[in-house]
CSV table of N, CA and C and ligand atoms in Angstrom, one decimal:
chain,number,residue,atom,x,y,z
A,1,MET,N,-5.5,-17.4,-29.8
A,1,MET,CA,-4.8,-18.7,-29.8
A,1,MET,C,-4.3,-19.0,-28.5
A,2,LYS,N,-4.1,-20.2,-28.1
A,2,LYS,CA,-3.5,-20.7,-26.9
A,2,LYS,C,-1.9,-20.8,-27.4
A,3,ILE,N,-1.1,-20.2,-26.6
A,3,ILE,CA,0.5,-20.5,-26.9
A,3,ILE,C,1.0,-20.8,-25.4
A,4,LEU,N,1.7,-22.0,-25.4
A,4,LEU,CA,2.6,-22.3,-24.2
A,4,LEU,C,4.1,-21.7,-24.3
A,5,VAL,N,4.3,-21.0,-23.1
A,5,VAL,CA,5.6,-20.2,-23.2
A,5,VAL,C,6.5,-20.7,-22.0
A,6,SER,N,7.6,-20.9,-22.3
A,6,SER,CA,8.6,-21.2,-21.2
A,6,SER,C,8.7,-20.1,-20.2
A,7,SER,N,8.5,-20.4,-18.9
A,7,SER,CA,8.3,-19.5,-18.0
A,7,SER,C,9.3,-18.4,-17.9
A,8,CYS,N,10.5,-19.2,-18.0
A,8,CYS,CA,11.7,-18.0,-17.8
A,8,CYS,C,11.7,-17.1,-19.0
A,9,LEU,N,11.2,-17.2,-20.1
A,9,LEU,CA,11.0,-16.0,-21.0
A,9,LEU,C,10.2,-15.1,-20.6
A,10,LEU,N,9.3,-15.4,-19.7
A,10,LEU,CA,8.1,-14.4,-19.1
A,10,LEU,C,8.8,-13.8,-18.0
A,11,GLY,N,9.9,-14.0,-17.7
A,11,GLY,CA,10.5,-13.4,-16.4
A,11,GLY,C,10.7,-14.0,-15.1
A,12,GLU,N,10.1,-15.1,-15.1
A,12,GLU,CA,10.0,-16.0,-14.0
A,12,GLU,C,11.4,-16.6,-13.5
A,13,ASP,N,11.7,-16.6,-12.4
A,13,ASP,CA,13.1,-17.1,-12.0
A,13,ASP,C,13.1,-18.6,-11.9
A,14,VAL,N,13.1,-19.3,-12.7
A,14,VAL,CA,13.0,-20.9,-12.6
A,14,VAL,C,14.3,-21.5,-13.4
A,15,ARG,N,15.2,-20.6,-14.0
A,15,ARG,CA,16.4,-21.1,-14.8
A,15,ARG,C,17.2,-21.9,-13.7
A,16,TYR,N,18.1,-22.8,-14.2
A,16,TYR,CA,18.8,-23.5,-13.2
A,16,TYR,C,19.5,-22.7,-12.2
A,17,ASP,N,20.2,-21.4,-12.7
A,17,ASP,CA,20.8,-20.6,-11.9
A,17,ASP,C,20.0,-19.6,-10.8
A,18,GLY,N,18.6,-19.9,-11.1
A,18,GLY,CA,17.9,-18.8,-10.3
A,18,GLY,C,17.4,-17.7,-10.9
A,19,GLU,N,18.1,-17.6,-12.1
A,19,GLU,CA,17.6,-16.2,-12.9
A,19,GLU,C,16.4,-16.6,-13.9
A,20,ASN,N,16.2,-15.5,-14.8
A,20,ASN,CA,15.3,-15.8,-16.0
A,20,ASN,C,15.8,-15.4,-17.2
A,21,SER,N,15.1,-15.7,-18.2
A,21,SER,CA,15.7,-15.2,-19.5
A,21,SER,C,14.5,-14.4,-20.2
A,22,ALA,N,14.0,-13.4,-19.3
A,22,ALA,CA,12.9,-12.4,-20.0
A,22,ALA,C,13.4,-11.8,-21.3
A,23,ILE,N,12.5,-12.0,-22.1
A,23,ILE,CA,12.8,-11.5,-23.6
A,23,ILE,C,12.8,-9.8,-23.7
A,24,ALA,N,11.9,-9.4,-22.7
A,24,ALA,CA,11.8,-8.0,-22.5
A,24,ALA,C,13.1,-7.4,-22.3
A,25,TYR,N,13.9,-8.1,-21.6
A,25,TYR,CA,15.4,-7.5,-21.2
A,25,TYR,C,16.4,-8.1,-21.8
A,26,ASN,N,16.2,-8.8,-22.8
A,26,ASN,CA,17.2,-9.6,-23.6
A,26,ASN,C,18.0,-8.7,-24.6
A,27,THR,N,19.2,-8.3,-24.0
A,27,THR,CA,20.0,-7.3,-25.0
A,27,THR,C,20.2,-7.8,-26.5
A,28,SER,N,20.0,-9.0,-26.8
A,28,SER,CA,20.4,-9.6,-28.1
A,28,SER,C,18.9,-9.5,-29.0
A,29,SER,N,17.9,-9.2,-28.4
A,29,SER,CA,16.6,-8.8,-29.1
A,29,SER,C,16.5,-7.6,-29.8
A,30,SER,N,15.9,-7.3,-30.7
A,30,SER,CA,15.9,-5.9,-31.2
A,30,SER,C,14.5,-5.3,-30.5
A,31,PHE,N,14.6,-4.1,-30.6
A,31,PHE,CA,13.2,-3.5,-30.0
A,31,PHE,C,12.1,-3.8,-30.7
A,32,GLY,N,12.1,-4.0,-32.1
A,32,GLY,CA,11.0,-4.6,-33.0
A,32,GLY,C,10.5,-5.9,-32.4
A,33,GLU,N,11.5,-6.8,-32.1
A,33,GLU,CA,11.2,-8.2,-31.7
A,33,GLU,C,10.6,-8.2,-30.2
A,34,LYS,N,10.9,-7.3,-29.7
A,34,LYS,CA,10.4,-7.0,-28.2
A,34,LYS,C,8.7,-6.5,-28.2
A,35,GLU,N,8.6,-5.6,-29.1
A,35,GLU,CA,7.3,-5.1,-29.4
A,35,GLU,C,6.4,-6.1,-30.0
A,36,LEU,N,6.9,-7.0,-30.9
A,36,LEU,CA,6.1,-8.0,-31.4
A,36,LEU,C,5.9,-8.9,-30.4
A,37,PHE,N,6.9,-9.3,-29.6
A,37,PHE,CA,6.6,-10.3,-28.3
A,37,PHE,C,5.3,-9.8,-27.4
A,38,MET,N,5.6,-8.6,-27.2
A,38,MET,CA,4.5,-8.1,-26.3
A,38,MET,C,3.1,-8.0,-26.9
A,39,ASP,N,3.2,-7.8,-28.1
A,39,ASP,CA,1.8,-7.8,-28.9
A,39,ASP,C,1.1,-9.3,-28.9
A,40,ILE,N,2.2,-10.2,-29.1
A,40,ILE,CA,1.5,-11.5,-29.1
A,40,ILE,C,1.3,-11.9,-27.9
A,41,MET,N,1.9,-11.8,-26.6
A,41,MET,CA,1.5,-11.8,-25.4
A,41,MET,C,0.1,-11.3,-25.0
A,42,CYS,N,-0.1,-10.2,-25.6
A,42,CYS,CA,-1.3,-9.4,-25.0
A,42,CYS,C,-2.5,-10.0,-25.9
A,43,GLU,N,-2.1,-10.5,-27.3
A,43,GLU,CA,-3.4,-10.8,-28.1
A,43,GLU,C,-3.8,-12.2,-27.8
A,44,HIS,N,-3.1,-13.1,-27.4
A,44,HIS,CA,-3.3,-14.4,-27.1
A,44,HIS,C,-3.4,-15.0,-25.8
A,45,SER,N,-3.9,-16.1,-25.7
A,45,SER,CA,-3.8,-16.7,-24.3
A,45,SER,C,-2.7,-17.5,-23.9
A,46,ILE,N,-1.9,-17.2,-22.9
A,46,ILE,CA,-0.5,-17.6,-22.6
A,46,ILE,C,-0.6,-18.5,-21.6
A,47,TYR,N,0.1,-19.6,-21.7
A,47,TYR,CA,0.3,-20.7,-20.6
A,47,TYR,C,1.8,-20.8,-20.3
A,48,SER,N,2.1,-20.1,-19.2
A,48,SER,CA,3.4,-20.2,-18.7
A,48,SER,C,3.9,-21.5,-17.9
A,49,PHE,N,4.8,-22.1,-18.4
A,49,PHE,CA,5.3,-23.7,-17.9
A,49,PHE,C,6.8,-23.7,-17.9
A,50,CYS,N,7.3,-24.3,-17.0
A,50,CYS,CA,8.6,-24.8,-16.9
A,50,CYS,C,8.7,-26.4,-16.5
A,51,PRO,N,9.0,-27.1,-17.8
A,51,PRO,CA,9.1,-28.5,-17.5
A,51,PRO,C,10.1,-28.9,-16.4
A,52,GLU,N,11.2,-28.4,-16.0
A,52,GLU,CA,12.1,-28.9,-15.2
A,52,GLU,C,11.5,-28.6,-13.8
A,53,VAL,N,10.9,-27.6,-13.5
A,53,VAL,CA,10.4,-27.6,-12.3
A,53,VAL,C,9.0,-28.5,-12.0
A,54,SER,N,8.3,-28.5,-13.2
A,54,SER,CA,7.3,-29.3,-13.1
A,54,SER,C,7.6,-30.8,-13.0
A,55,GLY,N,8.8,-31.2,-13.3
A,55,GLY,CA,9.5,-32.6,-13.1
A,55,GLY,C,10.1,-32.7,-11.8
A,56,GLY,N,10.0,-31.6,-10.8
A,56,GLY,CA,10.3,-32.0,-9.6
A,56,GLY,C,11.7,-31.4,-9.1
A,57,LEU,N,12.4,-30.6,-10.2
A,57,LEU,CA,13.8,-30.2,-9.8
A,57,LEU,C,13.6,-28.8,-9.1
A,58,SER,N,14.3,-28.6,-8.2
A,58,SER,CA,14.2,-27.4,-7.3
A,58,SER,C,15.1,-26.1,-8.2
A,59,THR,N,15.0,-24.9,-7.8
A,59,THR,CA,15.5,-23.8,-8.3
A,59,THR,C,16.2,-22.8,-7.1
A,60,PRO,N,17.5,-22.5,-7.3
A,60,PRO,CA,18.2,-23.0,-8.3
A,60,PRO,C,18.6,-24.5,-8.2
A,61,ARG,N,19.2,-25.0,-9.2
A,61,ARG,CA,19.7,-26.4,-9.4
A,61,ARG,C,20.8,-26.5,-10.2
A,62,GLU,N,21.6,-27.7,-10.2
A,62,GLU,CA,22.8,-27.9,-10.9
A,62,GLU,C,22.5,-27.9,-12.3
A,63,ALA,N,23.3,-27.4,-13.2
A,63,ALA,CA,23.3,-27.5,-14.7
A,63,ALA,C,23.2,-29.0,-15.2
A,64,ALA,N,22.3,-29.2,-16.0
A,64,ALA,CA,22.2,-30.5,-16.6
A,64,ALA,C,22.2,-30.4,-18.3
A,65,GLU,N,22.9,-31.4,-18.5
A,65,GLU,CA,22.7,-31.7,-20.1
A,65,GLU,C,22.4,-33.1,-20.6
A,66,ILE,N,22.0,-33.2,-21.9
A,66,ILE,CA,21.8,-34.3,-22.5
A,66,ILE,C,22.8,-35.2,-22.7
A,67,ILE,N,22.7,-36.4,-22.4
A,67,ILE,CA,24.1,-37.4,-22.5
A,67,ILE,C,23.5,-38.1,-23.8
A,68,SER,N,22.3,-38.7,-23.9
A,68,SER,CA,21.9,-39.5,-24.7
A,68,SER,C,20.6,-38.9,-25.1
A,69,SER,N,20.3,-38.3,-26.4
A,69,SER,CA,18.8,-38.0,-26.8
A,69,SER,C,18.1,-38.9,-27.7
A,70,THR,N,18.5,-40.2,-27.7
A,70,THR,CA,17.7,-41.3,-28.1
A,70,THR,C,17.4,-42.4,-26.9
A,71,LYS,N,16.6,-43.2,-27.1
A,71,LYS,CA,16.3,-44.2,-26.0
A,71,LYS,C,17.4,-45.4,-25.6
A,72,PRO,N,17.8,-45.7,-24.6
A,72,PRO,CA,17.5,-44.9,-23.5
A,72,PRO,C,18.1,-43.5,-23.1
A,73,PHE,N,17.0,-42.6,-23.0
A,73,PHE,CA,17.5,-41.2,-22.7
A,73,PHE,C,18.4,-41.1,-21.4
A,74,LYS,N,19.3,-40.3,-21.4
A,74,LYS,CA,20.1,-39.9,-20.4
A,74,LYS,C,20.4,-38.3,-20.2
A,75,ILE,N,20.0,-37.8,-19.1
A,75,ILE,CA,20.4,-36.6,-18.8
A,75,ILE,C,21.1,-36.5,-17.4
A,76,GLN,N,22.1,-35.7,-17.6
A,76,GLN,CA,22.8,-35.7,-16.1
A,76,GLN,C,23.4,-34.4,-15.9
A,77,THR,N,23.7,-34.2,-14.5
A,77,THR,CA,24.0,-32.8,-14.1
A,77,THR,C,25.7,-33.0,-14.1
A,78,LYS,N,26.3,-31.7,-14.1
A,78,LYS,CA,27.7,-31.6,-14.3
A,78,LYS,C,28.4,-32.5,-13.3
A,79,SER,N,27.9,-32.8,-12.0
A,79,SER,CA,28.5,-33.5,-11.1
A,79,SER,C,28.3,-35.0,-11.2
A,80,GLY,N,27.4,-35.2,-12.3
A,80,GLY,CA,27.2,-36.7,-12.5
A,80,GLY,C,25.9,-37.3,-11.8
A,81,GLU,N,25.0,-36.2,-11.3
A,81,GLU,CA,23.7,-36.8,-10.9
A,81,GLU,C,22.7,-37.3,-12.2
A,82,ASN,N,22.2,-38.4,-12.1
A,82,ASN,CA,21.1,-38.6,-13.1
A,82,ASN,C,19.8,-38.1,-12.7
A,83,VAL,N,19.6,-37.0,-13.8
A,83,VAL,CA,18.2,-36.4,-13.6
A,83,VAL,C,17.1,-36.7,-14.8
A,84,THR,N,17.4,-37.8,-15.3
A,84,THR,CA,16.6,-38.3,-16.7
A,84,THR,C,15.2,-38.3,-16.1
A,85,ILE,N,14.9,-38.9,-15.1
A,85,ILE,CA,13.4,-39.0,-14.7
A,85,ILE,C,12.7,-37.5,-14.6
A,86,ASN,N,13.3,-36.8,-14.1
A,86,ASN,CA,12.6,-35.3,-13.7
A,86,ASN,C,12.4,-34.7,-15.2
A,87,PHE,N,13.3,-34.9,-16.0
A,87,PHE,CA,13.1,-34.4,-17.3
A,87,PHE,C,12.1,-35.0,-18.2
A,88,LEU,N,12.1,-36.4,-18.2
A,88,LEU,CA,11.0,-37.1,-18.8
A,88,LEU,C,9.5,-36.6,-18.1
A,89,ILE,N,9.4,-36.6,-16.8
A,89,ILE,CA,8.1,-36.2,-16.1
A,89,ILE,C,7.9,-34.8,-16.6
A,90,GLY,N,8.7,-34.0,-16.6
A,90,GLY,CA,8.6,-32.6,-17.0
A,90,GLY,C,8.0,-32.6,-18.4
A,91,ALA,N,8.7,-33.4,-19.4
A,91,ALA,CA,8.0,-33.3,-20.9
A,91,ALA,C,6.6,-33.8,-20.8
A,92,LYS,N,6.4,-35.0,-19.9
A,92,LYS,CA,5.2,-35.5,-20.2
A,92,LYS,C,3.9,-34.6,-19.6
A,93,ASN,N,4.5,-33.9,-18.4
A,93,ASN,CA,3.5,-32.9,-17.9
A,93,ASN,C,3.4,-31.8,-18.8
A,94,THR,N,4.3,-31.5,-19.6
A,94,THR,CA,4.0,-30.3,-20.6
A,94,THR,C,3.0,-30.7,-21.8
A,95,LEU,N,3.3,-31.9,-22.2
A,95,LEU,CA,2.5,-32.5,-23.3
A,95,LEU,C,1.0,-32.7,-22.9
A,96,GLU,N,0.8,-33.0,-21.7
A,96,GLU,CA,-0.5,-33.2,-21.0
A,96,GLU,C,-1.2,-32.0,-20.8
A,97,LEU,N,-0.5,-30.7,-20.4
A,97,LEU,CA,-1.0,-29.6,-20.4
A,97,LEU,C,-1.7,-29.1,-21.9
A,98,CYS,N,-0.8,-29.4,-22.8
A,98,CYS,CA,-1.1,-28.9,-24.2
A,98,CYS,C,-2.4,-29.8,-24.7
A,99,LYS,N,-2.3,-31.0,-24.4
A,99,LYS,CA,-3.5,-31.8,-24.7
A,99,LYS,C,-4.9,-31.5,-24.0
A,100,GLU,N,-4.7,-31.3,-22.8
A,100,GLU,CA,-5.9,-30.7,-22.1
A,100,GLU,C,-6.5,-29.5,-22.6
A,101,GLU,N,-5.5,-28.6,-23.0
A,101,GLU,CA,-5.9,-27.2,-23.2
A,101,GLU,C,-6.0,-26.9,-24.8
A,102,ASN,N,-5.8,-28.0,-25.7
A,102,ASN,CA,-5.8,-27.9,-27.0
A,102,ASN,C,-4.6,-26.8,-27.4
A,103,ILE,N,-3.4,-26.9,-26.9
A,103,ILE,CA,-2.4,-26.1,-27.4
A,103,ILE,C,-1.7,-26.5,-28.6
A,104,THR,N,-1.3,-25.9,-29.7
A,104,THR,CA,-0.8,-26.4,-30.9
A,104,THR,C,0.4,-25.7,-31.1
A,105,VAL,N,0.7,-24.5,-30.3
A,105,VAL,CA,2.0,-24.0,-30.7
A,105,VAL,C,2.7,-23.5,-29.2
A,106,ALA,N,3.9,-23.4,-29.5
A,106,ALA,CA,4.6,-23.2,-28.2
A,106,ALA,C,5.9,-22.2,-28.4
A,107,LEU,N,6.3,-21.3,-27.6
A,107,LEU,CA,7.4,-20.6,-27.8
A,107,LEU,C,8.2,-21.2,-26.6
A,108,LEU,N,9.4,-21.5,-26.8
A,108,LEU,CA,10.2,-22.2,-25.8
A,108,LEU,C,11.7,-21.5,-26.1
A,109,LYS,N,12.4,-21.7,-24.8
A,109,LYS,CA,13.8,-21.0,-24.6
A,109,LYS,C,14.7,-22.0,-25.5
A,110,SER,N,15.5,-21.2,-26.3
A,110,SER,CA,16.5,-22.1,-27.0
A,110,SER,C,17.6,-22.6,-26.1
A,111,LYS,N,18.3,-23.7,-26.7
A,111,LYS,CA,19.7,-24.2,-26.0
A,111,LYS,C,19.4,-25.0,-24.9
A,112,SER,N,18.1,-24.8,-24.2
A,112,SER,CA,17.8,-25.6,-23.1
A,112,SER,C,17.6,-27.3,-23.3
A,113,PRO,N,18.2,-28.1,-22.3
A,113,PRO,CA,18.0,-29.5,-22.4
A,113,PRO,C,16.5,-30.0,-22.4
A,114,SER,N,15.6,-29.0,-22.0
A,114,SER,CA,14.1,-29.1,-21.9
A,114,SER,C,13.8,-28.6,-23.2
A,115,CYS,N,13.8,-27.4,-23.4
A,115,CYS,CA,13.0,-26.5,-24.1
A,115,CYS,C,13.6,-26.2,-25.6
A,116,GLY,N,14.9,-26.4,-25.6
A,116,GLY,CA,15.8,-26.1,-27.0
A,116,GLY,C,15.0,-26.8,-28.2
A,117,ASN,N,14.9,-26.0,-29.2
A,117,ASN,CA,14.3,-26.5,-30.5
A,117,ASN,C,15.4,-26.4,-31.6
A,118,ASP,N,16.6,-25.9,-31.5
A,118,ASP,CA,17.4,-25.5,-32.4
A,118,ASP,C,18.9,-25.6,-32.1
A,119,GLY,N,19.2,-26.8,-31.6
A,119,GLY,CA,20.6,-26.8,-30.9
A,119,GLY,C,20.6,-27.0,-29.7
A,120,ILE,N,21.4,-28.0,-29.0
A,120,ILE,CA,21.6,-28.2,-27.7
A,120,ILE,C,23.0,-28.5,-27.2
A,121,TYR,N,23.4,-28.4,-25.8
A,121,TYR,CA,24.9,-28.5,-25.7
A,121,TYR,C,25.0,-30.1,-25.7
A,122,ASP,N,26.2,-30.3,-25.8
A,122,ASP,CA,26.6,-31.7,-26.2
A,122,ASP,C,27.0,-32.7,-25.1
A,123,GLY,N,26.7,-32.4,-24.0
A,123,GLY,CA,26.6,-33.3,-22.8
A,123,GLY,C,28.2,-33.3,-22.1
A,124,THR,N,29.1,-32.3,-22.8
A,124,THR,CA,30.5,-32.3,-22.2
A,124,THR,C,30.5,-31.0,-21.2
A,125,PHE,N,29.5,-30.3,-21.1
A,125,PHE,CA,29.6,-29.1,-20.3
A,125,PHE,C,30.6,-28.1,-20.7
A,126,GLY,N,31.0,-28.0,-22.0
A,126,GLY,CA,32.0,-27.4,-22.6
A,126,GLY,C,31.5,-26.0,-23.4
A,127,HIS,N,30.2,-25.8,-23.4
A,127,HIS,CA,29.3,-25.0,-24.1
A,127,HIS,C,29.5,-25.4,-25.7
A,128,ASN,N,29.6,-26.5,-25.9
A,128,ASN,CA,29.6,-26.7,-27.4
A,128,ASN,C,28.3,-27.3,-27.9
A,129,LEU,N,27.6,-26.4,-28.9
A,129,LEU,CA,26.3,-26.5,-29.2
A,129,LEU,C,26.3,-27.7,-30.3
A,130,VAL,N,25.5,-28.4,-30.4
A,130,VAL,CA,25.3,-29.4,-31.5
A,130,VAL,C,23.9,-29.5,-32.0
A,131,PRO,N,23.7,-30.1,-33.1
A,131,PRO,CA,22.2,-30.2,-33.7
A,131,PRO,C,21.4,-31.0,-32.8
A,132,GLY,N,20.0,-30.7,-32.5
A,132,GLY,CA,19.3,-31.6,-31.6
A,132,GLY,C,18.5,-30.8,-30.8
A,133,VAL,N,17.3,-31.3,-30.0
A,133,VAL,CA,16.4,-30.5,-29.5
A,133,VAL,C,16.0,-31.0,-28.2
A,134,GLY,N,15.6,-30.2,-27.2
A,134,GLY,CA,15.4,-30.7,-25.9
A,134,GLY,C,14.4,-31.8,-25.7
A,135,ILE,N,14.2,-32.3,-24.6
A,135,ILE,CA,13.4,-33.6,-24.3
A,135,ILE,C,12.0,-33.2,-24.4
A,136,THR,N,11.6,-32.1,-23.9
A,136,THR,CA,10.3,-31.6,-23.9
A,136,THR,C,9.8,-31.2,-25.3
A,137,THR,N,10.8,-30.5,-26.0
A,137,THR,CA,10.5,-29.9,-27.4
A,137,THR,C,10.3,-31.3,-28.3
A,138,LYS,N,11.1,-32.4,-28.0
A,138,LYS,CA,11.2,-33.6,-28.7
A,138,LYS,C,9.8,-34.1,-28.7
A,139,LEU,N,9.3,-34.3,-27.4
A,139,LEU,CA,7.9,-35.0,-27.3
A,139,LEU,C,6.6,-34.0,-27.9
A,140,LEU,N,7.0,-32.6,-27.8
A,140,LEU,CA,5.7,-32.0,-28.2
A,140,LEU,C,5.8,-32.0,-29.5
A,141,GLU,N,7.0,-31.8,-30.2
A,141,GLU,CA,7.1,-31.8,-31.8
A,141,GLU,C,6.6,-33.2,-32.4
A,142,GLU,N,7.0,-34.3,-31.6
A,142,GLU,CA,6.4,-35.6,-31.9
A,142,GLU,C,4.8,-35.7,-32.0
A,143,ASN,N,4.3,-34.9,-31.2
A,143,ASN,CA,2.7,-34.8,-31.0
A,143,ASN,C,2.0,-33.7,-31.9
A,144,GLY,N,3.1,-33.1,-32.8
A,144,GLY,CA,2.4,-32.2,-33.6
A,144,GLY,C,2.1,-30.8,-33.3
A,145,ILE,N,2.9,-30.5,-31.9
A,145,ILE,CA,2.9,-29.0,-31.5
A,145,ILE,C,4.1,-28.5,-32.2
A,146,LYS,N,3.8,-27.4,-32.6
A,146,LYS,CA,4.8,-26.5,-33.5
A,146,LYS,C,5.7,-25.4,-32.4
A,147,VAL,N,6.9,-25.8,-32.3
A,147,VAL,CA,7.7,-25.2,-31.6
A,147,VAL,C,8.6,-24.1,-32.0
A,148,PHE,N,8.5,-22.7,-31.6
A,148,PHE,CA,9.4,-21.8,-31.9
A,148,PHE,C,10.2,-21.2,-30.7
A,149,ASN,N,11.5,-20.6,-30.9
A,149,ASN,CA,12.2,-20.1,-29.9
A,149,ASN,C,12.3,-18.6,-29.9
A,150,GLU,N,12.8,-18.0,-29.0
A,150,GLU,CA,12.9,-16.4,-28.7
A,150,GLU,C,13.6,-15.8,-29.9
A,151,LYS,N,14.5,-16.5,-30.6
A,151,LYS,CA,14.8,-15.9,-31.9
A,151,LYS,C,13.9,-15.9,-33.3
A,152,GLN,N,12.9,-16.6,-32.8
A,152,GLN,CA,11.8,-16.8,-33.9
A,152,GLN,C,10.5,-16.2,-33.9
A,153,ILE,N,10.8,-14.9,-33.1
A,153,ILE,CA,9.4,-14.3,-33.0
A,153,ILE,C,8.6,-13.9,-34.3
A,154,HIS,N,9.3,-13.5,-35.2
A,154,HIS,CA,8.7,-13.1,-36.4
A,154,HIS,C,8.1,-14.5,-37.2
A,155,GLU,N,8.9,-15.6,-37.1
A,155,GLU,CA,8.2,-16.7,-37.6
A,155,GLU,C,7.0,-17.2,-36.8
A,156,LEU,N,7.0,-16.9,-35.5
A,156,LEU,CA,5.9,-17.4,-34.6
A,156,LEU,C,4.6,-16.3,-35.1
A,157,ALA,N,4.9,-15.2,-35.4
A,157,ALA,CA,3.9,-14.2,-35.6
A,157,ALA,C,3.3,-14.4,-36.9
A,158,LYS,N,4.1,-14.9,-38.1
A,158,LYS,CA,3.6,-15.3,-39.1
A,158,LYS,C,2.6,-16.7,-39.1
A,159,HIS,N,3.1,-17.4,-38.0
A,159,HIS,CA,2.4,-18.8,-38.0
A,159,HIS,C,1.0,-18.4,-37.4
A,160,LEU,N,1.0,-17.4,-36.2
A,160,LEU,CA,-0.2,-17.2,-35.9
A,160,LEU,C,-1.1,-16.4,-36.7
A,161,ASN,N,-0.6,-15.5,-37.6
A,161,ASN,CA,-1.4,-14.9,-38.6
A,161,ASN,C,-0.7,-14.9,-40.0
A,162,PRO,N,-1.1,-15.8,-40.6
A,162,PRO,CA,-0.2,-16.2,-42.0
A,162,PRO,C,-0.6,-14.9,-43.0
A,163,GLN,N,-1.4,-14.1,-42.5
A,163,GLN,CA,-2.0,-12.8,-43.5
A,163,GLN,C,-0.9,-11.8,-43.2
A,164,LEU,N,0.1,-11.9,-42.2
A,164,LEU,CA,1.0,-10.9,-41.8
A,164,LEU,C,1.9,-10.4,-42.8
A,165,ASP,N,2.3,-11.4,-43.6
A,165,ASP,CA,3.4,-11.1,-44.7
A,165,ASP,C,2.6,-10.1,-45.7
A,166,LYS,N,1.4,-10.4,-46.1
A,166,LYS,CA,0.5,-9.8,-47.1
A,166,LYS,C,0.2,-8.2,-46.6
A,167,MET,N,0.1,-8.3,-45.3
A,167,MET,CA,-0.4,-6.9,-44.6
A,167,MET,C,0.9,-5.9,-44.9
A,168,SER,N,2.0,-6.6,-44.2
A,168,SER,CA,3.3,-5.9,-44.1
A,168,SER,C,3.6,-5.2,-45.7
A,169,LEU,N,3.3,-6.2,-46.7
A,169,LEU,CA,3.7,-5.8,-48.0
A,169,LEU,C,2.7,-4.6,-48.3
A,170,ALA,N,1.5,-4.9,-48.0
A,170,ALA,CA,0.4,-3.6,-48.5
A,170,ALA,C,0.7,-2.3,-47.6
A,171,ASN,N,1.3,-2.6,-46.4
A,171,ASN,CA,1.6,-1.2,-45.6
A,171,ASN,C,2.7,-0.6,-46.2
A,172,SER,N,3.8,-1.6,-46.6
A,172,SER,CA,5.0,-0.9,-47.1
A,172,SER,C,4.9,-0.3,-48.5
A,173,LEU,N,3.7,-0.8,-49.2
A,173,LEU,CA,3.3,-0.1,-50.4
A,173,LEU,C,2.5,1.2,-50.5
A,174,LYS,N,1.9,1.5,-49.2
A,174,LYS,CA,1.0,2.5,-49.1
A,174,LYS,C,1.8,3.8,-49.2
A,175,GLY,N,1.3,4.7,-50.0
A,175,GLY,CA,2.2,6.1,-50.1
A,175,GLY,C,3.1,5.9,-51.3
A,176,LEU,N,3.3,4.7,-51.9
A,176,LEU,CA,4.3,4.8,-52.9
A,176,LEU,C,3.7,5.0,-54.3
A,177,LYS,N,4.2,5.9,-55.2
A,177,LYS,CA,3.7,6.1,-56.6
A,177,LYS,C,4.2,5.1,-57.4
A,178,LEU,N,3.3,4.4,-58.0
A,178,LEU,CA,3.9,3.3,-58.8
A,178,LEU,C,3.6,3.5,-60.4
B,1,SF4,S1,13.0,-25.9,-18.4
B,1,SF4,FE1,12.5,-24.3,-20.0
B,1,SF4,S2,11.3,-22.9,-18.7
B,1,SF4,FE2,12.4,-24.1,-17.4
B,1,SF4,S3,14.1,-22.7,-17.0
B,1,SF4,FE3,14.7,-24.2,-18.5
B,1,SF4,S4,14.4,-23.3,-20.6
B,1,SF4,FE4,13.2,-22.1,-18.9
């Protein structure tokens, strides 16, 4: 299956601070999660993509947060530069790639104003998480693309292989005397 993956999760230094968010080195991910992630990366066709870089933003760049997540959208940097157009172009480019390649599932970085799927920062730059999704995730989900984040590797695995639960159960029952 084809999977769109945030470039920073794959170790590319495309984050706003010039760093990456490689799952392989993430101390909050368990060994099992990393192993499962590596299995998925090896068994499927991976499309690495960074919406913000695609939208014309440089790396490193100033941190940005969503001020308005409904129309008219507004995304701005900490110093007040309006970068909405870059985020919208990045989201549109991501969706275009998915449509061209028939990609229906994505693994994207949590909390990002582009890629987040389960909470975003509230626009005050005070590290306050609020319910909501990033601009790219919003567009992808509106177009039927299923988005997971790096803390949802097991859910992603189950989505890719619905038989996984039954197989795990069968394996765990092996050798048991009933
Ligand atoms: S836009 Fe997405 S892929 Fe790019 S650095 Fe941010 S979280 Fe990673």
